[in-house]
Tab-separated table of C-alpha atoms in Angstrom:
chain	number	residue	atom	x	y	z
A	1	UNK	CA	-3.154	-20.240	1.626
A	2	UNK	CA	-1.820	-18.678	4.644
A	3	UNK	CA	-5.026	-17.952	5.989
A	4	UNK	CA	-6.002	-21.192	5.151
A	5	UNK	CA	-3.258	-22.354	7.530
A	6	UNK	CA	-4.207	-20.076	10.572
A	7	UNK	CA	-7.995	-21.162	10.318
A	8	UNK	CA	-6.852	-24.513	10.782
A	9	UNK	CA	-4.577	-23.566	13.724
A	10	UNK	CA	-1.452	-24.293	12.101
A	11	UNK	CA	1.490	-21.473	13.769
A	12	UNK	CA	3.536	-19.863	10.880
A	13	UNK	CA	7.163	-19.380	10.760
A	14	UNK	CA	9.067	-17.520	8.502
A	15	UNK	CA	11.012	-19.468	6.031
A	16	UNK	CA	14.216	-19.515	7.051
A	17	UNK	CA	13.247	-21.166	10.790
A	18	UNK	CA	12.221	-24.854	11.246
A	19	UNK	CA	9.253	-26.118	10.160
A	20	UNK	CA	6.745	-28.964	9.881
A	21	UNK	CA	5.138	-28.058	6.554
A	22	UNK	CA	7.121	-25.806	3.837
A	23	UNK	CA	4.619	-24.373	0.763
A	24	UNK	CA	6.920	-23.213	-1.970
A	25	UNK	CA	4.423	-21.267	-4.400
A	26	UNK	CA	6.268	-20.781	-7.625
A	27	UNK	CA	6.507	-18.297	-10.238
A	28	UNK	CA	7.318	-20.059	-14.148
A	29	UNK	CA	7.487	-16.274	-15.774
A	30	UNK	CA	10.843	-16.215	-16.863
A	31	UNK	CA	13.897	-18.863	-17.211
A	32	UNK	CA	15.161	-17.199	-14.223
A	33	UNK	CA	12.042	-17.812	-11.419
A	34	UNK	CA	12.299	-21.622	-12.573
A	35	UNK	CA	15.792	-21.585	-11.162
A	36	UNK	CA	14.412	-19.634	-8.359
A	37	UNK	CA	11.986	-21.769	-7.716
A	38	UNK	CA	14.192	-24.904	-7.856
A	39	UNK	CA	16.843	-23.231	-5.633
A	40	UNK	CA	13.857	-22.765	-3.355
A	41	UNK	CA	12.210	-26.141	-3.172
A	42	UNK	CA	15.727	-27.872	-2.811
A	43	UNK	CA	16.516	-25.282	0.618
A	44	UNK	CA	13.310	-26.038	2.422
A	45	UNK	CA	14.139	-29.662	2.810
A	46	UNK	CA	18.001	-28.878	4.031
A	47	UNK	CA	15.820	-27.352	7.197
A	48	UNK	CA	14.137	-30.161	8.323
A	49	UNK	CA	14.675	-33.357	6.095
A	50	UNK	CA	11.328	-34.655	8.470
A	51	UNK	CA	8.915	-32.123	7.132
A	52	UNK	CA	6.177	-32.095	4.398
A	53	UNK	CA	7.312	-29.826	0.981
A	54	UNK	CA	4.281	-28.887	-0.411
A	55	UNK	CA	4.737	-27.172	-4.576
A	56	UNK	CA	2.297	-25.412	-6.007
A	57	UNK	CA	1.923	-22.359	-8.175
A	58	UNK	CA	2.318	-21.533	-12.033
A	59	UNK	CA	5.672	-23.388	-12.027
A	60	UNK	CA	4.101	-26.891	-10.784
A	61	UNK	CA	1.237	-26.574	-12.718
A	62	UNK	CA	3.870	-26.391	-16.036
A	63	UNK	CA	6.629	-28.633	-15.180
A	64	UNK	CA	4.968	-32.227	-13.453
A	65	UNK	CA	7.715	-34.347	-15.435
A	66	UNK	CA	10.814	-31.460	-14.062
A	67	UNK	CA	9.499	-31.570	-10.871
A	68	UNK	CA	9.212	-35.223	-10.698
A	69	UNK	CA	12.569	-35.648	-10.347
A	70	UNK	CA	13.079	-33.425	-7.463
A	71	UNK	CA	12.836	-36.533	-4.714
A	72	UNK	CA	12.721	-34.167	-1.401
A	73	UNK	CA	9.120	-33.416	-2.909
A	74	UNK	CA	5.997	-35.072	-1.110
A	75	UNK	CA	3.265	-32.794	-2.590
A	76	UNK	CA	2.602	-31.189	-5.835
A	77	UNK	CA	-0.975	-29.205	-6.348
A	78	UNK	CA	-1.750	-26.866	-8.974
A	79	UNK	CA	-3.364	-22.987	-8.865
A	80	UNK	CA	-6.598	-24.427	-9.057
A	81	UNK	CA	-6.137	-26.859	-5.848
A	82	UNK	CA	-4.376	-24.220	-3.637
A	83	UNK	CA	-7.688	-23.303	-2.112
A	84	UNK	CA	-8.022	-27.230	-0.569
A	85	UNK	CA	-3.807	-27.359	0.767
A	86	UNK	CA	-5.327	-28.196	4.258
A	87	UNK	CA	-7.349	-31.496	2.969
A	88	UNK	CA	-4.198	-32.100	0.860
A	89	UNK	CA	-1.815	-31.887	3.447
A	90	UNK	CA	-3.883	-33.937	6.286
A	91	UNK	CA	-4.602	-37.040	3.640
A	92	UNK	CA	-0.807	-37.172	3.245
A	93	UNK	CA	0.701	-40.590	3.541
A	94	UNK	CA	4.369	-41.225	3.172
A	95	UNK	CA	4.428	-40.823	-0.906
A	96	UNK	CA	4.649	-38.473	-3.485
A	97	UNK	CA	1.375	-36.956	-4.295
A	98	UNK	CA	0.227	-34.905	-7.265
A	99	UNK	CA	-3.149	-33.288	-7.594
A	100	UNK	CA	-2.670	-30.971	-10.468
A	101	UNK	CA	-6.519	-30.302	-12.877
A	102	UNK	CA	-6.241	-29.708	-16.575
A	103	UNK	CA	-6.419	-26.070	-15.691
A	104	UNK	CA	-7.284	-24.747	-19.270
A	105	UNK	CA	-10.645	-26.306	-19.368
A	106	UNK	CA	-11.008	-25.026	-15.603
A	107	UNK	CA	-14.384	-22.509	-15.488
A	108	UNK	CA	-14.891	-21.566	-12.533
A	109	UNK	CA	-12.721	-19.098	-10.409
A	110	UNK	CA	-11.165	-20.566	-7.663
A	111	UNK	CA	-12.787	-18.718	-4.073
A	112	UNK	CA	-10.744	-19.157	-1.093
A	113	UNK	CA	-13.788	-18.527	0.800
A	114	UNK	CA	-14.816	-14.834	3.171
A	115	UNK	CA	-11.902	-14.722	5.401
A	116	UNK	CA	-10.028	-12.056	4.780
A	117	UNK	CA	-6.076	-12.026	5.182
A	118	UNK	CA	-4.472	-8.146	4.467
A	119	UNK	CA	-1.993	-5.681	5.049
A	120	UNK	CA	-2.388	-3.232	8.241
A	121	UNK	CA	-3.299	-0.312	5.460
A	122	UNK	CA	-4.144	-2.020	2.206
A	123	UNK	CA	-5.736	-5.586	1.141
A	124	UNK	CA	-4.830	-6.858	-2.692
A	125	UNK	CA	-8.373	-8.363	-4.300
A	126	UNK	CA	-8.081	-10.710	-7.006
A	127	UNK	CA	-11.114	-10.599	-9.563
A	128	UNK	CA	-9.750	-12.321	-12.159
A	129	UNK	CA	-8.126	-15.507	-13.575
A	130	UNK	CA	-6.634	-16.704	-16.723
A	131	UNK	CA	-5.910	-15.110	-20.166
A	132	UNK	CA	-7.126	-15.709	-23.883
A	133	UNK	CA	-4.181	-13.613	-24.778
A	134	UNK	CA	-1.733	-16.323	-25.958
A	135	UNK	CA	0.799	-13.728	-26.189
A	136	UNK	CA	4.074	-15.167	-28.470
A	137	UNK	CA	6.404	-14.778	-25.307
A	138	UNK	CA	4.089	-15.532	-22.642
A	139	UNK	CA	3.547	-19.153	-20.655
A	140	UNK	CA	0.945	-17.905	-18.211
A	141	UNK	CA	-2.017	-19.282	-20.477
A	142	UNK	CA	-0.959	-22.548	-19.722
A	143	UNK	CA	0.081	-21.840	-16.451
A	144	UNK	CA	-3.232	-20.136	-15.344
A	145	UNK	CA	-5.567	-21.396	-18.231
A	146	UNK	CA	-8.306	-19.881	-19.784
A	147	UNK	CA	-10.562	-16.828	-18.057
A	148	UNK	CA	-12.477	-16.747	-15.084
A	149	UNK	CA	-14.180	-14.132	-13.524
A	150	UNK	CA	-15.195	-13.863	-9.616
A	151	UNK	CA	-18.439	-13.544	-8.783
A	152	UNK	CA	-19.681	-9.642	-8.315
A	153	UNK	CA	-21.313	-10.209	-5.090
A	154	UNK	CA	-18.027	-12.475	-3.628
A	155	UNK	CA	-15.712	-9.457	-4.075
A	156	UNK	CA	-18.242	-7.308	-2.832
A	157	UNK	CA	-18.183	-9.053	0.422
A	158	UNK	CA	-15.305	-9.498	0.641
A	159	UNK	CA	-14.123	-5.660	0.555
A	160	UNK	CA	-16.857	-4.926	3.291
A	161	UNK	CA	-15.322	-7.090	5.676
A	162	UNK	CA	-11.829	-5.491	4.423
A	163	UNK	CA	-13.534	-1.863	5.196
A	164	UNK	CA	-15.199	-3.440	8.497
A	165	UNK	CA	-11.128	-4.081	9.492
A	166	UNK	CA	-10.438	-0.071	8.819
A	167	UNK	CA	-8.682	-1.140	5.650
A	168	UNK	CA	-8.756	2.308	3.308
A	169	UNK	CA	-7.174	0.846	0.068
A	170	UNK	CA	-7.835	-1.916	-2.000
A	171	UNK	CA	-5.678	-3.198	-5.207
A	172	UNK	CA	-8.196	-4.851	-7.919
A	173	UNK	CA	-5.980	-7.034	-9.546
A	174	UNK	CA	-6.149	-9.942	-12.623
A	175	UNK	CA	-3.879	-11.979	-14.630
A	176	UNK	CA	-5.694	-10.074	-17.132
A	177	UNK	CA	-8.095	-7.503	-15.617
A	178	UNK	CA	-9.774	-6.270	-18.290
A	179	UNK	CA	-11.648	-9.174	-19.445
A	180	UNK	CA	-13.523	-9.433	-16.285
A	181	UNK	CA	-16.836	-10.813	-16.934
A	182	UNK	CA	-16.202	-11.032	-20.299
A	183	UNK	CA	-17.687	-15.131	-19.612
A	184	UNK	CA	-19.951	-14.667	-17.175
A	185	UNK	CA	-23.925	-14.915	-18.183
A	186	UNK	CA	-23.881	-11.520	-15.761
A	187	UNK	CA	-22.308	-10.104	-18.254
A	188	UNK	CA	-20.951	-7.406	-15.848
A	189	UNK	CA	-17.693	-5.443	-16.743
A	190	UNK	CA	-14.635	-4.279	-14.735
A	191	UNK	CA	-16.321	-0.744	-14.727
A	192	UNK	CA	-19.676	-2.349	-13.315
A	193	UNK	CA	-17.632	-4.507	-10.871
A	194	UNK	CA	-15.613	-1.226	-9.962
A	195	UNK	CA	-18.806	1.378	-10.002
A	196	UNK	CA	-20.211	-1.602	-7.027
A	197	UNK	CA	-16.992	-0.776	-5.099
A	198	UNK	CA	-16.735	2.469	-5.830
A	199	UNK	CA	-19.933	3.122	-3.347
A	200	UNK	CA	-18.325	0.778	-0.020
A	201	UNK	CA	-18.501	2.813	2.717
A	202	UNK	CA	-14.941	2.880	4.521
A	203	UNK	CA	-13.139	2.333	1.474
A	204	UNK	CA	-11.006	5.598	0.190
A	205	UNK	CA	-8.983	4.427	-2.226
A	206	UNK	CA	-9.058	1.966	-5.101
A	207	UNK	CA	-6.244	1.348	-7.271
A	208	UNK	CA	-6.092	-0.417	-10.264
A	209	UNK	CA	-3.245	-3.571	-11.154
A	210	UNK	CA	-2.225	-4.088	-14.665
A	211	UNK	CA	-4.356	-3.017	-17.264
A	212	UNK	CA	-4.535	-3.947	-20.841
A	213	UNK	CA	-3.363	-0.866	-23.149
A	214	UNK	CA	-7.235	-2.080	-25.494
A	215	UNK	CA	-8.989	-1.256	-22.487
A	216	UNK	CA	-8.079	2.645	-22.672
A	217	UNK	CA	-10.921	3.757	-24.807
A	218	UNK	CA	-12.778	7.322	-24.747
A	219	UNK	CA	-16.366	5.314	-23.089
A	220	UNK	CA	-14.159	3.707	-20.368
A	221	UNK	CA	-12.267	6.948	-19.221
A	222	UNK	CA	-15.303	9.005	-19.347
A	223	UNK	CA	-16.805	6.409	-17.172
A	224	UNK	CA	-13.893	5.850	-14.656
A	225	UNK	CA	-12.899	9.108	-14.226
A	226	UNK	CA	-16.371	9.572	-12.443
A	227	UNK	CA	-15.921	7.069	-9.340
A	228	UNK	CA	-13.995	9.396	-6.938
A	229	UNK	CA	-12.296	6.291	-5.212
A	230	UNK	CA	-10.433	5.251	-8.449
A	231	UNK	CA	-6.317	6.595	-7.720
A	232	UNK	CA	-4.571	8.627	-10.477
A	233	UNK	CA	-2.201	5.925	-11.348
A	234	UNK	CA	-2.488	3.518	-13.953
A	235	UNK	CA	-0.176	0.698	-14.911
A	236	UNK	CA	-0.368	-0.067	-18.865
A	237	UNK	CA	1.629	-2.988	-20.408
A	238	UNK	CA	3.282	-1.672	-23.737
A	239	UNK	CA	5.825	-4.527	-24.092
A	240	UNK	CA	7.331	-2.391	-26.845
A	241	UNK	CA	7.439	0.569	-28.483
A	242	UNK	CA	7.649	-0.746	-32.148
A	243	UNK	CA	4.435	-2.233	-34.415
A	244	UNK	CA	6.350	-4.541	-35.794
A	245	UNK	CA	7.328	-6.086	-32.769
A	246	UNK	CA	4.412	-5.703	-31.131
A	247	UNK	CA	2.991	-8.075	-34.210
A	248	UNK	CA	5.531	-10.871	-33.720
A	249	UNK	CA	4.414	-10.584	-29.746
A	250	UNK	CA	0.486	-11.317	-30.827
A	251	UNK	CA	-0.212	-8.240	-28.918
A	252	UNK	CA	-3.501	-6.774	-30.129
A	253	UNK	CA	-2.856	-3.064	-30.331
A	254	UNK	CA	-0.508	-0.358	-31.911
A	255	UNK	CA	1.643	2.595	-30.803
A	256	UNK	CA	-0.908	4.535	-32.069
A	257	UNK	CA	-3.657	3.098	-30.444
A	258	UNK	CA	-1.760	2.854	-27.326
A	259	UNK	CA	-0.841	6.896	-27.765
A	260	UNK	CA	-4.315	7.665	-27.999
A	261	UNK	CA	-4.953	5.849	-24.683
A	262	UNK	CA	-2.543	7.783	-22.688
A	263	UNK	CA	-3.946	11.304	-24.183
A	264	UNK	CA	-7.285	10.238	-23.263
A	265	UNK	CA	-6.203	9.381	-19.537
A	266	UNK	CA	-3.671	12.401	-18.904
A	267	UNK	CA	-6.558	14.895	-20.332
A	268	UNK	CA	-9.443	13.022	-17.700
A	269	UNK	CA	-6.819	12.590	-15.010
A	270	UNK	CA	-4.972	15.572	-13.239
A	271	UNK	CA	-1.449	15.052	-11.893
A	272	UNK	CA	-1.405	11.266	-13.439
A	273	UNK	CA	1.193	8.526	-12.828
A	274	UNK	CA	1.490	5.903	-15.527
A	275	UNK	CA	3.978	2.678	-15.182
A	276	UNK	CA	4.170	0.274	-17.864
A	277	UNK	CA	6.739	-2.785	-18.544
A	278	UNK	CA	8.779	-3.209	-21.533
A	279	UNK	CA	10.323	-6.261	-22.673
A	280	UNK	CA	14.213	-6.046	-24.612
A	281	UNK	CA	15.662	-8.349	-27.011
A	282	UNK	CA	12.344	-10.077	-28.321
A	283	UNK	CA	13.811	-12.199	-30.991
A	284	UNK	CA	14.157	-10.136	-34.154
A	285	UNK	CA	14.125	-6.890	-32.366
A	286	UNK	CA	16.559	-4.881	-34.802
A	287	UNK	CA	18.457	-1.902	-33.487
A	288	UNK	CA	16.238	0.260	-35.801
A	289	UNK	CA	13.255	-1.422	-34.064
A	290	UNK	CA	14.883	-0.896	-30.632
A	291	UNK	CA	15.230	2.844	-31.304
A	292	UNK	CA	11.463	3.092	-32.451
A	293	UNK	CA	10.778	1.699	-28.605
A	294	UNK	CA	12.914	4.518	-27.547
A	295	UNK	CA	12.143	7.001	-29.214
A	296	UNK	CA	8.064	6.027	-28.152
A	297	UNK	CA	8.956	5.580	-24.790
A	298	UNK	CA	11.158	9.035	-24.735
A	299	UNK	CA	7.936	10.555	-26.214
A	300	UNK	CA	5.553	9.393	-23.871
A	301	UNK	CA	7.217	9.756	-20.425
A	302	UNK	CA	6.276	7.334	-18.142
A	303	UNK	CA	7.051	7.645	-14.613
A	304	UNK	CA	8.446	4.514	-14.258
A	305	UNK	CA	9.251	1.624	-16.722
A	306	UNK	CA	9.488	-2.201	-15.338
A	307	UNK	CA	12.156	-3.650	-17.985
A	308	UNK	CA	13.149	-7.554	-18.794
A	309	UNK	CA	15.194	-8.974	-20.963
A	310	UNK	CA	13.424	-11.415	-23.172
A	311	UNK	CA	13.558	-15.041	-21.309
A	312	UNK	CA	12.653	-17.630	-23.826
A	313	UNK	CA	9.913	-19.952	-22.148
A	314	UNK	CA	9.439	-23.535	-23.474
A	315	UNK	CA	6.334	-24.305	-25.028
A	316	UNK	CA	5.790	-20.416	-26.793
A	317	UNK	CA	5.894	-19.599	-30.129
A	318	UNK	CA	8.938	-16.723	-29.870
A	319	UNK	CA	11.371	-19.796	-28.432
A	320	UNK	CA	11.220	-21.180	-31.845
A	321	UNK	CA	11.479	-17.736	-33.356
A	322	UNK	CA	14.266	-17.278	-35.607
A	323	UNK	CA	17.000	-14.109	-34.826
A	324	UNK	CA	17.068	-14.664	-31.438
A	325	UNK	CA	19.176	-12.060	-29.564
A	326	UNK	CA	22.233	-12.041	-27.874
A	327	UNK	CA	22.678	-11.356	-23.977
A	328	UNK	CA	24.818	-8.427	-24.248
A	329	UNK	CA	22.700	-6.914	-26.741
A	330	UNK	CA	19.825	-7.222	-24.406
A	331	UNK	CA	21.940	-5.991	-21.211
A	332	UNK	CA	22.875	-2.685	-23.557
A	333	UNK	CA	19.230	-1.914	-24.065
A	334	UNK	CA	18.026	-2.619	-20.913
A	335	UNK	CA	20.712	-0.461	-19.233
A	336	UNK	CA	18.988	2.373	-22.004
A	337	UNK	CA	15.699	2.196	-20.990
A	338	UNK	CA	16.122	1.826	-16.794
A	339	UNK	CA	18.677	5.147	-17.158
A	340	UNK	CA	15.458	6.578	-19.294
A	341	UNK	CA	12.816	5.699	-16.809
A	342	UNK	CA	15.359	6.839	-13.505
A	343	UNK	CA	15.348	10.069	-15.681
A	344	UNK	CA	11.191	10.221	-16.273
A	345	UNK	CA	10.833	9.544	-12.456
A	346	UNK	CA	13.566	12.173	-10.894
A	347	UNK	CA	11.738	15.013	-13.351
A	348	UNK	CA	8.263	14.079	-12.539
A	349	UNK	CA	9.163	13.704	-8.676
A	350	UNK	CA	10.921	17.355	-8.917
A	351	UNK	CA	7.500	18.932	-9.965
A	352	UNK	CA	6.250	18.216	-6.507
A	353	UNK	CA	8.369	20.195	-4.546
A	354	UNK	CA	6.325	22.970	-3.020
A	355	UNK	CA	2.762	21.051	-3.642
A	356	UNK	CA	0.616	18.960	-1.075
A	357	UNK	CA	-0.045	15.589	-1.835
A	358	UNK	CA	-2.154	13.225	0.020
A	359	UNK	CA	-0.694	10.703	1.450
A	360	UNK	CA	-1.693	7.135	3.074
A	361	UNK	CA	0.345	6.228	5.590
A	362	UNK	CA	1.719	2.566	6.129
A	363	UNK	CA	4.763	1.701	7.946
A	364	UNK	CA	7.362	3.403	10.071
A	365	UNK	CA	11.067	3.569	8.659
A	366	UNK	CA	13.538	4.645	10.733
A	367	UNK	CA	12.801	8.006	12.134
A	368	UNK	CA	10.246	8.333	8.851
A	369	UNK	CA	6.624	7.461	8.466
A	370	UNK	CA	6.198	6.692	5.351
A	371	UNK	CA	3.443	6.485	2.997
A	372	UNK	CA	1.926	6.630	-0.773
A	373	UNK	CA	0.112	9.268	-2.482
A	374	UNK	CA	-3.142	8.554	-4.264
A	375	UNK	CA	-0.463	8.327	-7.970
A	376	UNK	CA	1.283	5.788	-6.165
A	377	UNK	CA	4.515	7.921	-5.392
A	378	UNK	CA	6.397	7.139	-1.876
A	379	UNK	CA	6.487	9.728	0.447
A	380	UNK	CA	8.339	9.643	3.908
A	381	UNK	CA	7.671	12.228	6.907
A	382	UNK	CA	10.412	12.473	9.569
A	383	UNK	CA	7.947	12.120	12.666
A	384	UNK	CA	7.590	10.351	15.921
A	385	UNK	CA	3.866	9.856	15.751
A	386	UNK	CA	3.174	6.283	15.358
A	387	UNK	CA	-0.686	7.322	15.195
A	388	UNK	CA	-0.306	8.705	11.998
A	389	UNK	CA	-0.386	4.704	10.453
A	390	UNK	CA	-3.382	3.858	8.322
A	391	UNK	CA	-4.555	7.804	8.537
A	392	UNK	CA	-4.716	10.119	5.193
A	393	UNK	CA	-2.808	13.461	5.698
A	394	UNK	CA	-1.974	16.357	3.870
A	395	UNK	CA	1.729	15.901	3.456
A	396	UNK	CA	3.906	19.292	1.854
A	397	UNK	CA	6.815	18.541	-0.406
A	398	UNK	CA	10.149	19.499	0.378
A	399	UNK	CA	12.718	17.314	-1.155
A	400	UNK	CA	13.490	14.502	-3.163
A	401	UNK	CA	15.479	11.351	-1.790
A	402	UNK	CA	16.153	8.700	-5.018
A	403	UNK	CA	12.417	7.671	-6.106
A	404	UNK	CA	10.984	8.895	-3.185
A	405	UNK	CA	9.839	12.070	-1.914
A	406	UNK	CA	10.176	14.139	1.207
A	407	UNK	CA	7.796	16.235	2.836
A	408	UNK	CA	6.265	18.091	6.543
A	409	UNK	CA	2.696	17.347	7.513
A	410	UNK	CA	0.471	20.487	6.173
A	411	UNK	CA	-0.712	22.763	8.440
């Protein structure tokens, strides 16, 4: 949408400053980015009671008859209408306006068109749209609809021109990534799709958003392991750590299955970083169902763990679950499991002391350059050589500061 903006010579200004047009894109994944996204919506106005408020996102495309009542509001559009905000926006008149499709029966994915709008050293692609999942906890079904896949040849180009810019790494990302193409008549897969960008010249790196635990099978990992692009860092949603759990979540695997997965990746992949997220409290998590998570997640060792409280969402089947569980109970297990995953990430950070990594480097910080290695760990090199941005360097390991790492250029 930004983009969007600047091709139609529109200036952007950060949020806080005064502005003609404010675009609030909202986030309806928990209780708590609602409020967010409220507290949002109701600041852009105090700016510049003049302007136009534009809503959009997963949020607006939920919550017409909440948002309705919000009166500093002149237009509301839906995911599938960001990609025409300019035409939206010029055929304003002085009154409310809503533009918001019936996004489950939506079938197309929603292209933005070539231009390309990135990071100095790494460009985010999205693939894919939607989810069939219909996860118990989860609103994003209704909030992103059914799937859609992007065309082969549109992400193709698209990474190209990313290369053409002297972009090195590129994020393939999805509300659910691994049904890409599952409902295309191509009938191309994520590893087809990724074996196409695997061979872009300019292109060193390609790393991998959230992936499905299902996906994880011997035929895919034999397959991905041989596209030299694809980083050493995979993110797998577990949820939890307990069957029984994972039943009342509708999520379509088991511990087992999902323990298989990770043996199959750490045996392909050397010197692997896995990340996963983990959601506390689901209603009728027991303590004895809470310590199976633990004692899973203790076994398996994940570098890092992304943990949330369970956040009821209107309109899923676990709101209406029975046993739901307290706050404090959640807070106590949540405080568990970040302590375990600080743990998992200061040991696995320690084992790099002494070693060379490669390392991308992105920003200066400081007196530091720093920069990520191909398993996704931050690295920062005390330097005053600002030509060492968007370059790949041999970096050696000397310390470790919090989750990050220290290190000298190799010689």
């Amino acid at each position: 949408m930004k983009q969007k903006f600047i091709e139609a010579n529109y200036e952007i200004v950060d949020f806080e400053d005064k502005a003609d047009i404010y675009v609030v894109n909202t986030c309806t994944v928990t209780n708590m980015s609602d409020r967010k996204s409220r507290q949002i919506i109701r600041r852009a106005k105090e700016k510049n009671p003049k302007s136009i408020l534009v809503v959009t996102g997963c949020y607006a495309q939920v919550a017409k008859e909440e948002l309705s009542k919000i009166e500093d509001i002149d237009i509301v559009i839906g995911n599938q209408e960001k990609k025409d905000i300019i035409s939206y926006i010029k055929d304003y008149e002085k009154e409310k306006q809503e533009h918001i499709s019936d996004i489950l029966y939506e079938k197309e994915f929603a292209e933005f068109g070539t231009t390309v709008y990135t990071d100095k050293t790494r460009a985010v692609i999205k693939v894919q749209d939607g989810c069939d999942r219909f996860c118990s906890y989860c609103i994003i079904p209704y909030a992103r609809g059914r799937i859609r896949s992007r065309k082969p040849e549109e992400v193709v180009l698209e990474i190209e021109e990313i290369a053409k810019k002297g972009i090195k790494e590129v994020v393939i990302t999805g509300i659910h990534l691994a049904s890409y193409g599952r409902e295309c008549t191509h009938k191309l897969s994520l590893l087809d799709l990724l074996k196409q960008i695997n061979e872009i010249h300019g292109i060193e790196r390609i790393r991998l958003g959230s992936l499905e635990p299902t996906l994880m099978k011997e035929e895919f990992i034999e397959e991905l392991v041989k596209l030299s692009k694809i980083c050493n860092h995979f993110h797998l949603s577990l949820q939890s750590g307990c069957n029984e759990t994972l039943a009342r979540m509708n999520r379509k695997y088991t511990v087992e299955e999902f323990e298989k997965g990770i043996q199959l990746i750490r045996k392909k992949y050397l010197d692997v970083s896995l990340t996963t997220d983990i959601i506390v409290g689901f209603p009728g998590e027991t303590e004895e169902e809470f310590e199976k998570t633990y004692e899973f997640l203790q076994k398996v060792g994940f570098y890092k763990m992304h943990v949330f409280p369970y956040s009821a969402r209107k309109g899923t089947k676990a709101a209406q679950m029975p046993n739901q569980i307290s706050g404090d109970i959640k807070e106590k297990r949540s405080k568990r499991l970040i302590e375990l995953s600080n743990k998992n990430g200061e040991e696995q950070n320690r084992t790099y002391i002494g070693k060379e990594l490669e390392v991308l480097f992105e920003e200066r910080d400081g007196k530091y350059i720093k920069g990520h290695t191909t398993n996704y760990i931050m690295v920062y090199v005390e330097t005053d050589d600002n030509l060492l941005q968007n370059t790949i360097k041999k970096v050696k390991i000397t310390d470790v500061m919090g989750e990050h790492l220290i290190g000298q250029l190799a010689k």
